[in-house]
Structure formats: structure tokens, C-alpha cells
Amino acid sequence: MTTVNAAPVSEGDRIHQLDAIRGFALFGIFLVNMPTFLQPALFLPENGLPVEHSLMDEWIRLVFNMLVQTKFYTIFSILFGAGFYLFMSRAEQKGSSIRPLYVRRLLALLLFGCVHLFFLWYGDILHTYALTGFFLLFYYRASDQTVLRWAWTLLISLQILYALTLLIPEDPTNPVTHASPELVHQANEVYNFSNWTEWMFFRLTNELPLLISNEWFAIWSVLPLFLFGLYLARRGVFHQTHRYVTAAKRLWWFMLVVSSVLVVMVPLLQYGIVRFPAPASVAVQVFVGWSGLVLCAFYICSLLLLYETRRGRNTLKHLEPVGRMALTNYLGQTLISVTIARVFHLYGEASMGVGLLICLIVFPLQIVASKWWLARYRYGPAEWVWRCFTYASFMPMKRMERTRT
């Protein structure tokens, strides 16, 4: 077979719930990433705040840990797995050779991720998704039981490791901290005032080695979520939600109760009201991660159930354009934030409140811009490049104007 018959998903075949959920998750990702756009987070103390910070910074950081941090990359990961299944199944239905298509799709995503990682910002997730995506090829034709067995095994084994860290007591002679005042100062100078060559040298020598050393862990974290997304899409949960409304409501209530407990544990641990043998900063991160998994399911259920109502559907439809252009908007958030930090010399100086304000201004503008763009073009700019690479041909970009009669 060849890829002659291959083509991107048509407008009528889109699953609008997925676009809306993706748009919602993109806002959460922006909130999570903003502090790292404005601060050298890799070299700060465990709480992610600079030594000199305000009480408002502490409160915003706490709210982020409770409701935002780790809650949205998990959603994106599940959607990636769902997208994998939908892409493969639709291509197969059209008689296309699915593996070459998917491999090119991942290679293009990897290229986007590497450019993003090396030249713009160290926190890129695209390259991790691309690398992890190759593992999904082993599961496309696997049974539901096999997919779920591997998903739960990978997820639970990782959480067991997290749980074990809670039992490792702090060594007073060797406190747990990644803070490096020298590198913080150097990063602030480089990203505010140095030229591009010095910027790249700092990144290659100080930031990327830390990220590369933890890449295996990142892959382990997202692969089980990919598999859950694959399973949910295969079962039709996203495009046939009406069949699962009762189950979704039960899961919603269960996740609400569990997440309430896990979320409340975050401030209790942070302020020393509840203690584990491990340092408080380690315990906080463990419970932030656990609450992220549970709240991820809660958020997805909430959005799917809302989409089953007319009012909810009318509200969430405003997130669909930004979700359809998720790759463009994700990269755009980096470009906008890095530019703002550079032009106004905010790196290392801006507070959490300033970062939150930037998000609250930029994201609505992205919604408006995405709606305007998609009224004129079929895909976002980055999505168009991605599709052209995937299908090895130039895709029509501009929408056909309606002929007046």
C-alpha cells in the first residue's frame, strides 16, 4: 500500500469534545509553564520560588500545586493516546499504510520538540511525547485487556516508587535541595542581557544535561497515560459519551472525594501539620503528583458531562478553536512569554502574580486569534507543517470561499 489515499481528518469527522478538552488543558499547561518562562526553576529551591518572594507568590504557588501542577500534562497525555488510536484507525480505514504515516508524524513532532527545546525553552514536552509515541506501535493491535494491564502496571509501579520516597528520612548533613544561587544569578544575567550564543551555551551546559538524564523517567510517566487514552478512544468514550454518562457520573463523584483528600494533604504537608519521614518538599511533590492523576480524571469527566448539556456545550465550544490549534498555541505561548521576559528584562524578577496576569491576558487572545485563523484556514501554521510532513505532500491551507449566487 502507499499513502496516496491518506488525508487528514475532515471537519465533519472531528470529535469536538477532544478539541474542547485539549483547549482547556492548554490553559492549564500555560499556567504551569509560566513560572519556568520567568524564573530559573531548575536551580531554585524545591518550592520553585526564588529566595526573595512575597506572600502572594507563596499562595499562588500553593494553589497551583493543589489544582494545576501535574493536572494538565496528564490530560494532554491521555488525549495523545486517544489521538494515536483515532489517527491509526482512520488511516487504516482509508487503506493507508499506517506505520510509515505514524512514524513520519512522530518524527515531525520530534523535530518540533527539539527546535523548541534547544532554541527556545528547556521545558519542552513534545520531544518526550514523540519518543514515547513509538512505544504505542506495539499496542495498536493489542487486546483491551493487554493495553489496560500494561497501563496499570506501568502506572502503579511508578507510584510505588513515589510512595517509597516518603519513607526515606531526611539526612540533616545532606539536605535535599537543588538550589544553586550561582546558577540562578548566571541564568538571570544570560536570559535578560546576554546574546544568543551565550544563551545557547548556558542551556547546553547547564539545563539540557539535567533534562536528558531524566528523560527515561518522563517517558515512564506518560506512557501509561497514553495507553489509557488509547483504550478510552477505542471504547468510544470521547465521541459516544452518551453511552457512558452513568459511569462517568459515578467516576466523577469518586474522583471528587479522593482528589479532595489528596489536594488537602498538599498544604498540610507544606506547613508541617502532617509529616512523613521524608523531607516536606519531597512529600509535597509526591502528593501533588497523586492529586494530578486523580484530578485529571475528574476534570475530563467534568468536561465530558458538561458537553452532554446544551449550556455546557455552548460554553465549551469557545475552547475548541484553541484546542484545534494546540501545537501552534503551545509553541506560541513560549514565544510570547520568552519575548516578554527578554524585552522587559523580567527573567528572575517577575513574581508569580505577574506570570498569572500574563496568562490571563494572553490565553483569551489566543482563543480569539485561533477562531479568526480557523475561519480562514483549515489548520494552524504548525499543524499544517505537521500534516504536510506526515502525509508527504502539501495540504491545502486556505478555506474555499463560498461562491455567491
Coordinates of C-alpha atoms in Angstrom, one line a residue, residues 142-293:
A142 CA -3.2 -5.5 21.3
S143 CA -6.4 -6.5 23.1
D144 CA -8.1 -4.2 25.5
Q145 CA -7.0 -6.4 28.4
T146 CA -3.4 -6.2 27.3
V147 CA -3.5 -2.4 27.0
L148 CA -5.1 -2.0 30.4
R149 CA -2.7 -4.5 32.0
W150 CA 0.3 -2.6 30.8
A151 CA -1.2 0.8 31.6
W152 CA -1.9 -0.2 35.2
T153 CA 1.4 -2.0 35.7
L154 CA 3.4 1.0 34.5
L155 CA 1.3 3.5 36.4
I156 CA 1.2 1.5 39.7
S157 CA 4.9 0.6 39.6
L158 CA 5.8 4.3 39.3
Q159 CA 3.5 5.3 42.1
I160 CA 5.1 2.6 44.4
L161 CA 8.5 4.3 43.8
Y162 CA 6.9 7.6 44.8
A163 CA 5.4 6.0 47.9
L164 CA 8.8 4.6 48.9
T165 CA 10.4 8.0 48.8
L166 CA 8.0 9.1 51.6
L167 CA 9.7 6.6 53.9
I168 CA 13.3 7.8 53.2
P169 CA 14.2 10.1 56.1
E170 CA 15.9 13.4 55.5
D171 CA 19.7 13.4 56.2
P172 CA 20.4 16.6 58.2
T173 CA 24.0 16.6 56.9
N174 CA 22.9 16.4 53.3
P175 CA 19.6 18.4 52.9
V176 CA 17.5 17.7 49.8
T177 CA 17.8 20.8 47.6
H178 CA 18.6 21.6 44.0
A179 CA 19.1 25.2 44.7
S180 CA 22.1 26.8 43.2
P181 CA 22.4 30.6 43.8
E182 CA 25.4 30.9 41.4
L183 CA 23.4 29.3 38.5
V184 CA 20.3 31.4 39.4
H185 CA 22.4 34.5 39.1
Q186 CA 24.0 33.3 35.9
A187 CA 20.7 32.4 34.3
N188 CA 19.2 35.7 35.2
E189 CA 22.1 37.5 33.5
V190 CA 22.1 35.3 30.5
Y191 CA 18.4 35.4 29.7
N192 CA 18.0 39.1 30.4
F193 CA 21.1 40.6 28.8
S194 CA 23.4 38.1 27.0
N195 CA 23.5 37.4 23.3
W196 CA 22.1 34.4 21.7
T197 CA 25.4 32.5 21.6
E198 CA 25.8 32.8 25.4
W199 CA 22.2 31.9 25.8
M200 CA 22.7 28.6 23.9
F201 CA 25.9 27.8 25.7
F202 CA 24.3 28.2 29.1
R203 CA 21.4 26.0 28.1
L204 CA 23.6 23.2 26.6
T205 CA 26.0 23.1 29.5
N206 CA 23.6 23.6 32.5
E207 CA 20.0 22.9 31.6
L208 CA 19.9 20.2 29.0
P209 CA 22.1 17.7 30.8
L210 CA 19.7 17.7 33.7
L211 CA 16.7 17.1 31.4
I212 CA 18.4 14.4 29.3
S213 CA 19.3 12.4 32.5
N214 CA 15.7 12.3 33.5
E215 CA 14.2 11.5 30.0
W216 CA 13.6 7.9 30.8
F217 CA 11.6 8.9 33.9
A218 CA 9.5 11.3 31.8
I219 CA 8.8 8.5 29.3
W220 CA 7.8 6.2 32.1
S221 CA 5.4 8.9 33.4
V222 CA 3.5 9.5 30.2
L223 CA 3.4 6.0 28.6
P224 CA 0.7 4.6 30.9
L225 CA -1.4 7.7 30.3
F226 CA -1.0 7.2 26.5
L227 CA -2.3 3.7 27.0
F228 CA -5.3 4.8 29.0
G229 CA -6.1 7.3 26.2
L230 CA -5.8 4.6 23.6
Y231 CA -8.2 2.4 25.5
L232 CA -10.8 5.2 26.1
A233 CA -10.7 6.2 22.4
R234 CA -11.1 2.6 21.3
R235 CA -14.1 2.2 23.6
G236 CA -15.7 5.4 22.1
V237 CA -15.7 7.3 25.4
F238 CA -15.0 10.6 23.7
H239 CA -17.2 10.5 20.7
Q240 CA -20.0 8.4 22.2
T241 CA -20.1 9.9 25.7
H242 CA -23.9 9.4 25.9
R243 CA -23.3 5.6 26.3
Y244 CA -21.1 6.2 29.4
V245 CA -22.9 9.0 31.2
T246 CA -23.9 6.9 34.2
A247 CA -20.3 5.5 34.6
A248 CA -18.8 9.0 34.1
K249 CA -21.1 10.4 36.9
R250 CA -20.0 7.7 39.3
L251 CA -16.4 8.2 38.4
W252 CA -16.8 11.9 38.8
W253 CA -18.1 11.6 42.4
F254 CA -15.4 9.0 43.3
M255 CA -12.6 11.2 41.9
L256 CA -14.1 14.3 43.7
V257 CA -13.9 12.6 47.1
V258 CA -10.4 11.1 46.5
S259 CA -9.0 14.3 45.0
S260 CA -10.3 16.4 47.9
V261 CA -8.3 14.3 50.3
L262 CA -5.1 14.3 48.2
V263 CA -5.4 18.1 47.5
V264 CA -5.9 19.0 51.1
M265 CA -2.8 17.0 52.0
V266 CA -0.6 19.4 50.0
P267 CA -1.0 22.4 52.4
L268 CA -1.0 20.1 55.4
L269 CA 2.4 18.7 54.3
Q270 CA 3.8 22.1 53.2
Y271 CA 3.1 23.7 56.6
G272 CA 4.2 20.7 58.6
I273 CA 0.8 19.8 60.0
V274 CA 1.2 16.3 58.6
R275 CA 4.7 14.7 58.4
F276 CA 6.4 11.8 56.8
P277 CA 10.0 10.6 57.3
A278 CA 10.9 12.2 54.0
P279 CA 11.5 16.0 53.8
A280 CA 8.4 18.1 53.5
S281 CA 9.3 19.2 49.9
V282 CA 9.5 15.6 48.8
A283 CA 6.2 14.7 50.4
V284 CA 4.5 17.7 48.8
Q285 CA 5.7 16.7 45.3
V286 CA 4.5 13.1 45.8
F287 CA 1.0 14.3 46.7
V288 CA 1.0 16.9 44.0
G289 CA 1.7 14.1 41.5
W290 CA -1.0 11.8 43.0
S291 CA -3.6 14.5 43.1
G292 CA -2.7 15.3 39.5
L293 CA -3.7 11.8 38.4

